Coordinates of C-alpha atoms in Angstrom, one line a residue:
X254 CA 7.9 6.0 26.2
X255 CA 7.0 6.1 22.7
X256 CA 6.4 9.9 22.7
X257 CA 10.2 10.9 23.0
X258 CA 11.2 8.7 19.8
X259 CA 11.5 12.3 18.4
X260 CA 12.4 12.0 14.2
X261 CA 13.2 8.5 14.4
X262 CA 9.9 7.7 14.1
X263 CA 8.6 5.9 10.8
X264 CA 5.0 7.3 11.0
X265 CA 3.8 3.4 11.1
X266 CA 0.8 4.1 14.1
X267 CA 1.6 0.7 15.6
X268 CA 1.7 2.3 18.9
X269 CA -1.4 3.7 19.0
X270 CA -3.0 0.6 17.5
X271 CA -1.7 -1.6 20.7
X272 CA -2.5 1.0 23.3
X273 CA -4.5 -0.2 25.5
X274 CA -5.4 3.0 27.1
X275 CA -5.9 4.9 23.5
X276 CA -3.6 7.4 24.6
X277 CA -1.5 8.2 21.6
X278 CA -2.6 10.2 18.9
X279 CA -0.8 12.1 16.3
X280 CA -0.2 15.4 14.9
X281 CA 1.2 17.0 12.2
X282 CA 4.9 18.4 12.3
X283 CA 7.3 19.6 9.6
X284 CA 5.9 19.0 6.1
X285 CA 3.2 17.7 7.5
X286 CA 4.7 14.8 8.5
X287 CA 2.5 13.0 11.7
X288 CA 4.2 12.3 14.8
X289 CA 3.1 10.8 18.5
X290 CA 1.5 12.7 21.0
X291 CA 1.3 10.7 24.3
X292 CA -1.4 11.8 27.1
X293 CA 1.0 11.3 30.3
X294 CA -2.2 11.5 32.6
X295 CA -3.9 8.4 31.0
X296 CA 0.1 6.4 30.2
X297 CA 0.3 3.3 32.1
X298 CA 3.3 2.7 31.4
X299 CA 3.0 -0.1 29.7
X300 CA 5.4 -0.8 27.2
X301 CA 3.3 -1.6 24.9
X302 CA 4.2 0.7 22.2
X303 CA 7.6 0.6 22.4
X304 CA 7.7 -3.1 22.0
X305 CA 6.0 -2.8 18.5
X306 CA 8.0 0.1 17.4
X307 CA 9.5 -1.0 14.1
X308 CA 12.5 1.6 15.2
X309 CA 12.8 0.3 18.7
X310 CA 13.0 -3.2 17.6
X311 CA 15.3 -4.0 14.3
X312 CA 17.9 -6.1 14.6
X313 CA 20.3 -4.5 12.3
X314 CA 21.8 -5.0 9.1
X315 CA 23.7 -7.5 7.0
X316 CA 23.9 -8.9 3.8
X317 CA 21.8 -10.1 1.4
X318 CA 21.3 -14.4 1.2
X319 CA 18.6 -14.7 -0.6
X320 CA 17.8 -15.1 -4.5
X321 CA 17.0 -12.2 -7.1
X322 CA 14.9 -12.2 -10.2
X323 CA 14.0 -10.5 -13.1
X324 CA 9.8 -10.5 -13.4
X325 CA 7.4 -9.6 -16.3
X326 CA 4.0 -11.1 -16.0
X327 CA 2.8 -12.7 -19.1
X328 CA -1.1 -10.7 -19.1
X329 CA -0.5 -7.1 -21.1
X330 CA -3.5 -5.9 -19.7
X331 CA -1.9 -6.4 -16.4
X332 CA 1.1 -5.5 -17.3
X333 CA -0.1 -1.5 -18.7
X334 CA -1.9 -1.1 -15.5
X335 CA 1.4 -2.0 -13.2
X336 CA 4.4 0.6 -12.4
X337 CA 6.8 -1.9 -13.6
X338 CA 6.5 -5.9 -14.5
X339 CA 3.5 -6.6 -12.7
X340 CA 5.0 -8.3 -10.2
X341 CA 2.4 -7.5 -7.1
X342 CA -0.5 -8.1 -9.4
X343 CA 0.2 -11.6 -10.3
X344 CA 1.4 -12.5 -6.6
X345 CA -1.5 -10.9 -5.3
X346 CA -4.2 -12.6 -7.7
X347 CA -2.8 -16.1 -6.8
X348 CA -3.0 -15.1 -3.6
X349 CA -6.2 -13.9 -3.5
X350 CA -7.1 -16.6 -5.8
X351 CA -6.4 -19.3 -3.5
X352 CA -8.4 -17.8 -0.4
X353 CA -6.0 -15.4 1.0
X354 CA -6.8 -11.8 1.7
X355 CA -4.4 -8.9 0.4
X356 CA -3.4 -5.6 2.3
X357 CA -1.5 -3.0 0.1
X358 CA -2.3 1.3 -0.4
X359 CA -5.1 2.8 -2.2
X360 CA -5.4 6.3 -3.2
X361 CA -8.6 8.3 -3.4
X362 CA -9.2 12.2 -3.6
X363 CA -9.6 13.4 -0.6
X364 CA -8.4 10.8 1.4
X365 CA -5.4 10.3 0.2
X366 CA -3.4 6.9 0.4
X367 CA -4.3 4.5 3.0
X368 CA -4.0 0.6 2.6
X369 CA -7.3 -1.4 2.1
X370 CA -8.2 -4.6 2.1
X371 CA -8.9 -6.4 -0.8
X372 CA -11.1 -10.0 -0.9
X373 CA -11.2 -10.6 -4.6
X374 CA -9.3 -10.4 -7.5
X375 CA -11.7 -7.3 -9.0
X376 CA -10.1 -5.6 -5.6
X377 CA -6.6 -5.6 -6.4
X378 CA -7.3 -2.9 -9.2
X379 CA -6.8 0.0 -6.8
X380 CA -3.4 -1.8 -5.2
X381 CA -1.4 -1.5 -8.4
X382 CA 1.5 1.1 -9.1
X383 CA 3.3 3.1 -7.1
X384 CA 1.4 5.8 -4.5
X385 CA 4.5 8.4 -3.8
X386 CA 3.1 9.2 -0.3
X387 CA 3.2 7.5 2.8
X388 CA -0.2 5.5 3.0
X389 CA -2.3 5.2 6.3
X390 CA -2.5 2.2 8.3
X391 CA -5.0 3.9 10.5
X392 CA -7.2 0.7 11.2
X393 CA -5.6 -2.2 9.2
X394 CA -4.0 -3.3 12.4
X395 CA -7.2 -4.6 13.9
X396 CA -8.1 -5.7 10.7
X397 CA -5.5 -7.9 10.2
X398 CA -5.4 -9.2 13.6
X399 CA -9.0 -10.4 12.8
X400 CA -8.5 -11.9 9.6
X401 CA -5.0 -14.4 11.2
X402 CA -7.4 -15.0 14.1
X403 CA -10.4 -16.2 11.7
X404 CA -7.7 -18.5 10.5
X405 CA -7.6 -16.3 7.2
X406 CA -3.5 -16.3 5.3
X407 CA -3.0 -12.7 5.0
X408 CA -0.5 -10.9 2.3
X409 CA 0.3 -7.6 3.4
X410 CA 2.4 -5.2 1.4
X411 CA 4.0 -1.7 2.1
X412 CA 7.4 0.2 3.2
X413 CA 9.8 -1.7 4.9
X414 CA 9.1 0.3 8.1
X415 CA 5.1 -1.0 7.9
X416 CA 5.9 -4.3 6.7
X417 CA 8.3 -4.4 10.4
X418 CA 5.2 -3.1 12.1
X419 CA 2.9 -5.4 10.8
X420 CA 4.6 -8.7 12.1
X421 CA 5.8 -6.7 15.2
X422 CA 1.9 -6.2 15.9
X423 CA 0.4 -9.6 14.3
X424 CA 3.0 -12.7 14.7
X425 CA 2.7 -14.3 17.3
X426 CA -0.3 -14.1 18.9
X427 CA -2.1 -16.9 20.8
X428 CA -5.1 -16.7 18.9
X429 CA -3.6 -16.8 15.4
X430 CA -4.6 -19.2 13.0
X431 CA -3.8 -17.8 9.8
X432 CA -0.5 -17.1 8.0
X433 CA 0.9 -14.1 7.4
X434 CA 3.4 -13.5 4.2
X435 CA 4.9 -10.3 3.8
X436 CA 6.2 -8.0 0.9
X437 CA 8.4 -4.8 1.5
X438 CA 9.2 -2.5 -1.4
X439 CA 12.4 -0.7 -2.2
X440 CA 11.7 3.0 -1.0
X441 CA 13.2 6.2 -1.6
X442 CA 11.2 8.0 1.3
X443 CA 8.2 8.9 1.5
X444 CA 6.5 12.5 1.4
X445 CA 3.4 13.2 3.9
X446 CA -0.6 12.8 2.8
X447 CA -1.3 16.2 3.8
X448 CA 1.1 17.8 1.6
X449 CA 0.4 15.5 -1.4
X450 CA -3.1 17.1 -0.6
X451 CA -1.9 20.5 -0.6
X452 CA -0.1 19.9 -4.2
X453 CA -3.8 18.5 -5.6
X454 CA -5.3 21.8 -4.3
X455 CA -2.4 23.9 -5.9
X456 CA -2.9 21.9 -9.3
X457 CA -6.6 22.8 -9.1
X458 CA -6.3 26.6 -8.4
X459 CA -3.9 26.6 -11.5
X460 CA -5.3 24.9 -13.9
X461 CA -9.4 26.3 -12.7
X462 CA -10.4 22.7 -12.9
X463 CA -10.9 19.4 -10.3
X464 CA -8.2 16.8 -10.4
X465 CA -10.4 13.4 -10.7
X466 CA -8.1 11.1 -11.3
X467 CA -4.0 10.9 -10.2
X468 CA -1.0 8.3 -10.8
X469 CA 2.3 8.3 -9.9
X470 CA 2.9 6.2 -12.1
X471 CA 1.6 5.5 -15.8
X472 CA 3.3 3.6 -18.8
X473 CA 0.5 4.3 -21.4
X474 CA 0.9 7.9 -20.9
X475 CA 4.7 8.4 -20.1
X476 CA 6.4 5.5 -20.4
X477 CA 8.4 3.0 -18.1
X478 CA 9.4 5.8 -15.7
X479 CA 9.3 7.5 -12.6
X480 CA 6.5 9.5 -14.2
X481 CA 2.3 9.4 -13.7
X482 CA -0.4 10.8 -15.2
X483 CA -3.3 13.5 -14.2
X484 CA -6.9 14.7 -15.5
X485 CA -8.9 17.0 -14.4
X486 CA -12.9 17.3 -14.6
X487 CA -13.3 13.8 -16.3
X488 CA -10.8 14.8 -18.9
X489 CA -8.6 12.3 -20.5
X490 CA -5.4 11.5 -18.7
X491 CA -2.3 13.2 -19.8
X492 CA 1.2 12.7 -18.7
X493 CA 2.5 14.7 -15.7
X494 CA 5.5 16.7 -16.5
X495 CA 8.8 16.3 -15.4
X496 CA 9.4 19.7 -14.1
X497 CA 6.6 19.3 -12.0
X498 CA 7.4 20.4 -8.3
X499 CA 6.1 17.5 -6.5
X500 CA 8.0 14.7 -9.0
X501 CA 10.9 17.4 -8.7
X502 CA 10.8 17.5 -4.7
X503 CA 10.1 13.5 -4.9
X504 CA 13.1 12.6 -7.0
X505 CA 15.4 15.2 -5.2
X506 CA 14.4 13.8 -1.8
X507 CA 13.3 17.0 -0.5
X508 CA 10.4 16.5 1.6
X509 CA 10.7 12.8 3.1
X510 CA 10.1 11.9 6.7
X511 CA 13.0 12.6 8.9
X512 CA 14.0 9.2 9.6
X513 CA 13.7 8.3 5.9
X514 CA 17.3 9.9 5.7
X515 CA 19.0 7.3 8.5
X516 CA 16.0 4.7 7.4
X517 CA 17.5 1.0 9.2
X518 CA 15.4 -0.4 6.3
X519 CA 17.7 0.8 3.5
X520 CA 19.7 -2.3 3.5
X521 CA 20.8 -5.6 1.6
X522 CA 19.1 -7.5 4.6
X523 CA 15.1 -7.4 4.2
X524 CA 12.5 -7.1 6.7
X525 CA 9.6 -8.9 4.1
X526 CA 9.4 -12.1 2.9
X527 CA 9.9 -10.7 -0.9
X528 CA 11.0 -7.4 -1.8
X529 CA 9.8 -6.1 -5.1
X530 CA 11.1 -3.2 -7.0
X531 CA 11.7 -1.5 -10.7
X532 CA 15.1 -3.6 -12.2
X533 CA 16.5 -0.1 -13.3
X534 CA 19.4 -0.2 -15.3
X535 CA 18.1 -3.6 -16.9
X536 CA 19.2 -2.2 -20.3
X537 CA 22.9 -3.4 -19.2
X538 CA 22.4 -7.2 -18.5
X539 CA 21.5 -8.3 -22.1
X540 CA 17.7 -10.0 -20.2
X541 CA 15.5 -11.0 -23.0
X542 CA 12.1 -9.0 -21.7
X543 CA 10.7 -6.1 -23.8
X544 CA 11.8 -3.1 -21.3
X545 CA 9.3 -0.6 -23.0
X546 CA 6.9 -3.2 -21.0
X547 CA 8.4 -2.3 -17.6
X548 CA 10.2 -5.3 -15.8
X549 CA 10.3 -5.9 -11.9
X550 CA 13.4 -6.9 -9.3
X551 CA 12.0 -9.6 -6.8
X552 CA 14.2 -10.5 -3.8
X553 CA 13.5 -13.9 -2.4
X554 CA 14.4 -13.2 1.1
X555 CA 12.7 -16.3 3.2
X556 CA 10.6 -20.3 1.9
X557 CA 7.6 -17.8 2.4
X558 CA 8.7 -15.3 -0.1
X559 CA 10.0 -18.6 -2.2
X560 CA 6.8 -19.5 -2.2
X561 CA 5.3 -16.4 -3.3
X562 CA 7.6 -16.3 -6.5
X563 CA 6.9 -19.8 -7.5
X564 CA 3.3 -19.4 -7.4
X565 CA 4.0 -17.2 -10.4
X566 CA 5.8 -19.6 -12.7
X567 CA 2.9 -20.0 -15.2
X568 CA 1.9 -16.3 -15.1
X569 CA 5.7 -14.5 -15.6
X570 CA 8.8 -14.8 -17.0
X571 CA 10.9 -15.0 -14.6
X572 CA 14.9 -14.5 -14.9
X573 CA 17.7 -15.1 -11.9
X574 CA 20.1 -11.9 -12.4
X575 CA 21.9 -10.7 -9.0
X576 CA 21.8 -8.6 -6.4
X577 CA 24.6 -6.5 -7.5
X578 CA 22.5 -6.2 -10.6
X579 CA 19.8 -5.0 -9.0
X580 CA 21.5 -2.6 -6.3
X581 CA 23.8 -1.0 -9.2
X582 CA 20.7 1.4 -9.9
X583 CA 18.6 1.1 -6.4
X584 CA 20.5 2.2 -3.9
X585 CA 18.1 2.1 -1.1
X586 CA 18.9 -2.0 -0.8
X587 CA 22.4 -0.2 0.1
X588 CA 21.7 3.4 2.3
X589 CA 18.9 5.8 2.8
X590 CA 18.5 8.7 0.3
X591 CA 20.2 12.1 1.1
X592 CA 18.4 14.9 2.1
X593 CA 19.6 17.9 0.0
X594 CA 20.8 20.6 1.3
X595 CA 17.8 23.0 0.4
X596 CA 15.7 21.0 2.7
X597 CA 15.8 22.8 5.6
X598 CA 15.0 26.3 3.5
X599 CA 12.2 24.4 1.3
X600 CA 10.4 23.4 5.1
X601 CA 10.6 26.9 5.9
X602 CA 8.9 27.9 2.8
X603 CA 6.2 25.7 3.2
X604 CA 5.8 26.9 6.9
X605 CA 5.1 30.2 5.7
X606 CA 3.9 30.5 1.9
X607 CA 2.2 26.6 1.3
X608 CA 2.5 25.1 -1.4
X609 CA 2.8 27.8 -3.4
X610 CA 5.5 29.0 -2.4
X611 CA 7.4 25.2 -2.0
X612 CA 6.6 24.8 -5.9
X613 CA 8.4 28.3 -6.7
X614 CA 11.2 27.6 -4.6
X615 CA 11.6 24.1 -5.6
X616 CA 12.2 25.3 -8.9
X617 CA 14.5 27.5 -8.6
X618 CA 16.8 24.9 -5.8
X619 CA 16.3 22.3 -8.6
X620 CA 16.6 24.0 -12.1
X621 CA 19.2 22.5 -13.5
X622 CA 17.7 19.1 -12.7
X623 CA 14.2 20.2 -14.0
X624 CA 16.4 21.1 -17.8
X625 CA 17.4 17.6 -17.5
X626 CA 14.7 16.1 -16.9
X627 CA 12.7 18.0 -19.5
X628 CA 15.1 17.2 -22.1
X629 CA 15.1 13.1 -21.3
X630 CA 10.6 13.8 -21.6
X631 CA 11.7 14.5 -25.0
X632 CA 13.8 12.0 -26.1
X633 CA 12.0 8.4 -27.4
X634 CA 11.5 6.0 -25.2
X635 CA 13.3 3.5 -27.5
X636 CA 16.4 5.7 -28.3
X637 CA 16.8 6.4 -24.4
X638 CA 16.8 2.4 -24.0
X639 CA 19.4 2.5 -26.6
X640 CA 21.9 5.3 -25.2
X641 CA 21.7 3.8 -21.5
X642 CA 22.1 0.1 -23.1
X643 CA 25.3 2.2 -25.3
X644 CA 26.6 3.7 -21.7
X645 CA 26.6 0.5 -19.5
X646 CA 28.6 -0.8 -22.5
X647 CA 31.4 1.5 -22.1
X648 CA 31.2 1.7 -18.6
X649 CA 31.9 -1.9 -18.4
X650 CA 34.2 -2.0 -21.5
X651 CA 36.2 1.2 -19.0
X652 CA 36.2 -1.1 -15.8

């Protein structure tokens, strides 16, 4: 039964989408992390759940066979309002372009991230850049379901883990018509909705003002980065710090969902049909592409995800470089991210003194990394380019 899956579980709500006697909920555990409840009294026993339990039902690892890129699309207005080289956003516009539908995470105040569905081109807006927080498929199950069945071709795109429990739910049906592609992304971990909601409320009660507007990630305001942007009250946007205890508990791995640390995802062999992804560490394979424009990895994993990529031909510049390339500076195509060793205190904290007290402690577990950080903020964007481009030189030159 789906119920004793204990931390292993992703978080995907598969389960309680194919219930048939709506018998599994879920409630909120460490870091507000949501796990299954199952009522035993109403549980037929079905099976059900189990059999669509992205956990329950990988097949392993292995390594990668497919083809890898370098993307950057060719619009600039797309490209400034993409975390890295637009890659989603010209996929999903020819997508959507030629009658498909498009399933990926929103994030609204209040609500937090959830993934939407998205029927024209004006609708992919919301899609773009990276949401660090799991997103909510609470519904899009049924949705999709309808949309295959209505003979709709559907492109959904999420976490390995929901990209597993989306074809584990919606392939294969008898009544599907449609066709379903599939894009996974390379992921760290994810941190739960409710505390990303907690860390909103602790950024309004220090700064006296409502946050209206939140990305995780921004390059107008801070560059091609791991960094985002925040205004409060209407304000213009500025750039979130680096020292900031939620990019701080993000980028130390801190508060991810148990199973994010033994994550069967966090391999060379893919689950989607594409895997997309920043091409970190680009500055050392000599690619003609202006970096300070952000530049994507795409991994061709299957003729769908093929497909996909070539549909982008006129709308990118597209590069082959390899998969060593690419895994040198993401290692989740490789093994899941550690969990530090503060993690266990920092989810005590929490327990106790909220967020508050998580953004005090955090600090002090990760103040050496916060200097760092801080002093690379400072640094030009185009003299950091040049001292990594200088390193992977002499790192190569050395081996």
């Amino acid at each position: 039964m789906i119920g004793s899956i204990g931390d292993s579980c992703t978080g995907c709500g598969a389960c309680a989408a194919v219930c048939p006697k709506k018998c599994i909920s879920f409630e909120p555990h460490e870091l507000g992390h949501l796990y299954p409840v199952v009522d035993a009294t109403a549980c037929v026993d079905c099976g059900r759940c189990d059999d669509v339990c992205p956990v329950l039902g990988i097949n392993g690892g292995g390594p990668f066979t497919g083809e890898a890129y370098a993307f950057q699309a060719l619009d600039k207005d797309l490209l400034a309002d993409s975390s890295s080289g637009g890659a989603f956003g010209a996929i999903a516009d020819r997508w959507i372009s030629s009658g498909g539908i498009v399933y990926g995470a929103a994030w609204e105040r209040g609500s937090g991230a959830h993934h939407v569905r998205a029927s024209s081109v004006n609708e992919l807006a919301v899609l773009r850049r990276s949401k660090y927080v799991q997103s909510s498929l609470d519904g899009v199950y049924s949705q999709i379901t309808r949309d295959l069945d209505a003979g709709l071709n559907v492109l959904f795109v999420g976490t390995p883990c929901q990209v597993a429990a989306v074809k584990a739910v919606c392939v294969g049906r008898p009544k599907t018509r449609g066709r379903l592609a599939t894009i996974d992304l390379i992921c760290h971990g994810v941190p739960s909705s409710s505390l990303f909601r907690d860390y909103l409320n602790w950024m309004e009660v220090k700064t006296g003002a409502q946050v209206t507007e939140y990305a995780s990630r921004d390059k107008v305001r801070a560059g091609w980065s791991c960094l985002g942007s925040i205004s409060f009250d209407g304000a213009e946007a500025r750039a979130i710090r680096a020292d900031d205890p939620y990019v701080m508990l993000f980028g130390q791995s801190a508060v991810f969902r148990s199973s994010c640390y033994a994550c069967p995802f966090a391999c060379a062999r893919r689950v989607g049909d594409l895997t997309l992804g920043d091409l970190w560490g680009a500055e050392s394979l000599d690619l003609d592409f202006d970096l300070k424009l952000g530049l994507s990895c795409v991994l061709v994993n299957s003729e769908i995800g093929g497909e996909l990529l070539a549909s982008c031909n006129e709308d990118a510049r597209i590069a082959a470089v390899s998969f060593e390339d690419i895994a040198r500076s993401n290692s989740n195509l490789l093994h899941p991210s550690d969990a530090p060793g503060q993690r266990k205190e920092l989810f005590e904290v929490y327990e106790s003194d909220g967020f508050t007290g998580l953004a005090e402690a955090a600090s002090r577990a990760f103040r050496g990394a916060a200097r760092k950080n801080r002093m690379k903020q400072l640094l030009p964007s185009g003299l950091k380019r040049a001292l990594k481009r200088m390193t992977w030189k002499v790192r190569r030159h050395v081996g």
